[in-house]
């Protein structure tokens, strides 16, 4: 037993409905919306939400963790079939998440040690996948050989912060990533 509580099927369905509804409501109206609105949208009582998530921060963290889990899974799948676009596509997905995080009030100013352990583990997995993609593209000569994983992470962080601040759409995001990747190309 891992120490995690196993939920009944109906409780698991309610949890998923709450997460889906909260993600939708928070993205549309921000995290200051009353929890009653999330409950109404999910079709559950407020008590159901608080049984799964003792406070709103826990609910937001659960949403961000699930989004990051999906992103890390997509990145791993894409890394299993690397080509010259793999790293660019994963970078695009990461930067796209920045605009969603802004709507969820999930600021990047929270120290890594204060993030939930599940989110820390997912972030480590994503960093490892990025390192694998970087190494593969360096071997093929498409990315500079002197670029190190922290350099790539700094670039992605900068692009993500700009996307979050300016609310980039897909076109602006692709342009910014393309320009940044021009500086990372192998010579």
PDB file of C-alpha atoms in Angstrom, residues 26-104:
ATOM      1  CA  UNK A  26     -10.798  29.246 -12.863  1.00  0.00           C
ATOM      2  CA  UNK A  27      -9.534  29.651 -16.437  1.00  0.00           C
ATOM      3  CA  UNK A  28     -12.598  31.713 -17.324  1.00  0.00           C
ATOM      4  CA  UNK A  29     -12.982  33.815 -14.171  1.00  0.00           C
ATOM      5  CA  UNK A  30      -9.765  33.456 -12.154  1.00  0.00           C
ATOM      6  CA  UNK A  31      -9.223  31.680  -8.862  1.00  0.00           C
ATOM      7  CA  UNK A  32     -11.068  34.306  -6.849  1.00  0.00           C
ATOM      8  CA  UNK A  33     -14.409  32.890  -7.992  1.00  0.00           C
ATOM      9  CA  UNK A  34     -16.371  31.398  -5.077  1.00  0.00           C
ATOM     10  CA  UNK A  35     -16.042  27.646  -4.591  1.00  0.00           C
ATOM     11  CA  UNK A  36     -19.850  27.470  -4.850  1.00  0.00           C
ATOM     12  CA  UNK A  37     -19.500  28.289  -8.568  1.00  0.00           C
ATOM     13  CA  UNK A  38     -17.156  25.337  -9.027  1.00  0.00           C
ATOM     14  CA  UNK A  39     -19.606  23.083  -7.166  1.00  0.00           C
ATOM     15  CA  UNK A  40     -22.532  24.312  -9.268  1.00  0.00           C
ATOM     16  CA  UNK A  41     -20.591  23.759 -12.510  1.00  0.00           C
ATOM     17  CA  UNK A  42     -19.486  20.278 -11.380  1.00  0.00           C
ATOM     18  CA  UNK A  43     -22.994  19.363 -10.250  1.00  0.00           C
ATOM     19  CA  UNK A  44     -21.848  18.499  -6.722  1.00  0.00           C
ATOM     20  CA  UNK A  45     -22.212  20.017  -3.293  1.00  0.00           C
ATOM     21  CA  UNK A  46     -19.593  22.269  -1.760  1.00  0.00           C
ATOM     22  CA  UNK A  47     -18.924  19.585   0.859  1.00  0.00           C
ATOM     23  CA  UNK A  48     -17.881  17.181  -1.892  1.00  0.00           C
ATOM     24  CA  UNK A  49     -15.229  19.633  -3.036  1.00  0.00           C
ATOM     25  CA  UNK A  50     -13.908  20.131   0.494  1.00  0.00           C
ATOM     26  CA  UNK A  51     -13.780  16.358   1.087  1.00  0.00           C
ATOM     27  CA  UNK A  52     -11.352  16.069  -1.828  1.00  0.00           C
ATOM     28  CA  UNK A  53      -9.592  19.431  -1.471  1.00  0.00           C
ATOM     29  CA  UNK A  54      -9.413  20.995   2.018  1.00  0.00           C
ATOM     30  CA  UNK A  55      -8.843  24.462   0.532  1.00  0.00           C
ATOM     31  CA  UNK A  56      -8.788  26.280  -2.782  1.00  0.00           C
ATOM     32  CA  UNK A  57      -4.975  26.193  -3.004  1.00  0.00           C
ATOM     33  CA  UNK A  58      -5.087  22.378  -2.845  1.00  0.00           C
ATOM     34  CA  UNK A  59      -7.641  22.378  -5.665  1.00  0.00           C
ATOM     35  CA  UNK A  60      -5.507  24.683  -7.834  1.00  0.00           C
ATOM     36  CA  UNK A  61      -2.389  22.601  -7.073  1.00  0.00           C
ATOM     37  CA  UNK A  62      -4.266  19.453  -8.116  1.00  0.00           C
ATOM     38  CA  UNK A  63      -5.262  21.066 -11.420  1.00  0.00           C
ATOM     39  CA  UNK A  64      -1.720  22.246 -12.125  1.00  0.00           C
ATOM     40  CA  UNK A  65      -0.314  18.837 -11.160  1.00  0.00           C
ATOM     41  CA  UNK A  66      -2.704  17.046 -13.511  1.00  0.00           C
ATOM     42  CA  UNK A  67      -1.918  19.442 -16.364  1.00  0.00           C
ATOM     43  CA  UNK A  68       1.809  18.943 -15.764  1.00  0.00           C
ATOM     44  CA  UNK A  69       1.334  15.170 -15.622  1.00  0.00           C
ATOM     45  CA  UNK A  70      -0.347  15.264 -19.052  1.00  0.00           C
ATOM     46  CA  UNK A  71       2.389  17.540 -20.420  1.00  0.00           C
ATOM     47  CA  UNK A  72       5.164  15.281 -19.117  1.00  0.00           C
ATOM     48  CA  UNK A  73       3.413  12.251 -20.629  1.00  0.00           C
ATOM     49  CA  UNK A  74       3.084  13.993 -24.005  1.00  0.00           C
ATOM     50  CA  UNK A  75       6.759  14.971 -23.836  1.00  0.00           C
ATOM     51  CA  UNK A  76       7.850  11.396 -23.038  1.00  0.00           C
ATOM     52  CA  UNK A  77       5.744  10.065 -25.917  1.00  0.00           C
ATOM     53  CA  UNK A  78       7.205  12.665 -28.287  1.00  0.00           C
ATOM     54  CA  UNK A  79      10.747  11.956 -27.063  1.00  0.00           C
ATOM     55  CA  UNK A  80      10.268   8.278 -27.946  1.00  0.00           C
ATOM     56  CA  UNK A  81       9.989   9.325 -31.605  1.00  0.00           C
ATOM     57  CA  UNK A  82      12.591  12.087 -31.845  1.00  0.00           C
ATOM     58  CA  UNK A  83      13.143  14.142 -34.974  1.00  0.00           C
ATOM     59  CA  UNK A  84      14.226  17.709 -35.633  1.00  0.00           C
ATOM     60  CA  UNK A  85      10.829  19.059 -34.491  1.00  0.00           C
ATOM     61  CA  UNK A  86      10.470  17.102 -31.246  1.00  0.00           C
ATOM     62  CA  UNK A  87      12.204  19.585 -28.953  1.00  0.00           C
ATOM     63  CA  UNK A  88      10.455  22.530 -30.635  1.00  0.00           C
ATOM     64  CA  UNK A  89       7.039  20.885 -30.173  1.00  0.00           C
ATOM     65  CA  UNK A  90       7.669  20.077 -26.517  1.00  0.00           C
ATOM     66  CA  UNK A  91       8.938  23.635 -25.951  1.00  0.00           C
ATOM     67  CA  UNK A  92       5.750  24.946 -27.546  1.00  0.00           C
ATOM     68  CA  UNK A  93       3.607  22.828 -25.216  1.00  0.00           C
ATOM     69  CA  UNK A  94       5.547  24.060 -22.187  1.00  0.00           C
ATOM     70  CA  UNK A  95       5.248  27.716 -23.168  1.00  0.00           C
ATOM     71  CA  UNK A  96       1.528  27.266 -23.936  1.00  0.00           C
ATOM     72  CA  UNK A  97       1.038  26.040 -20.346  1.00  0.00           C
ATOM     73  CA  UNK A  98       2.306  29.400 -19.078  1.00  0.00           C
ATOM     74  CA  UNK A  99      -0.798  31.229 -20.235  1.00  0.00           C
ATOM     75  CA  UNK A 100      -3.007  28.622 -18.551  1.00  0.00           C
ATOM     76  CA  UNK A 101      -1.015  28.889 -15.312  1.00  0.00           C
ATOM     77  CA  UNK A 102      -1.637  32.639 -15.294  1.00  0.00           C
ATOM     78  CA  UNK A 103      -5.389  32.057 -15.356  1.00  0.00           C
ATOM     79  CA  UNK A 104      -5.078  29.512 -12.562  1.00  0.00           C
TER      80      UNK A 104
END
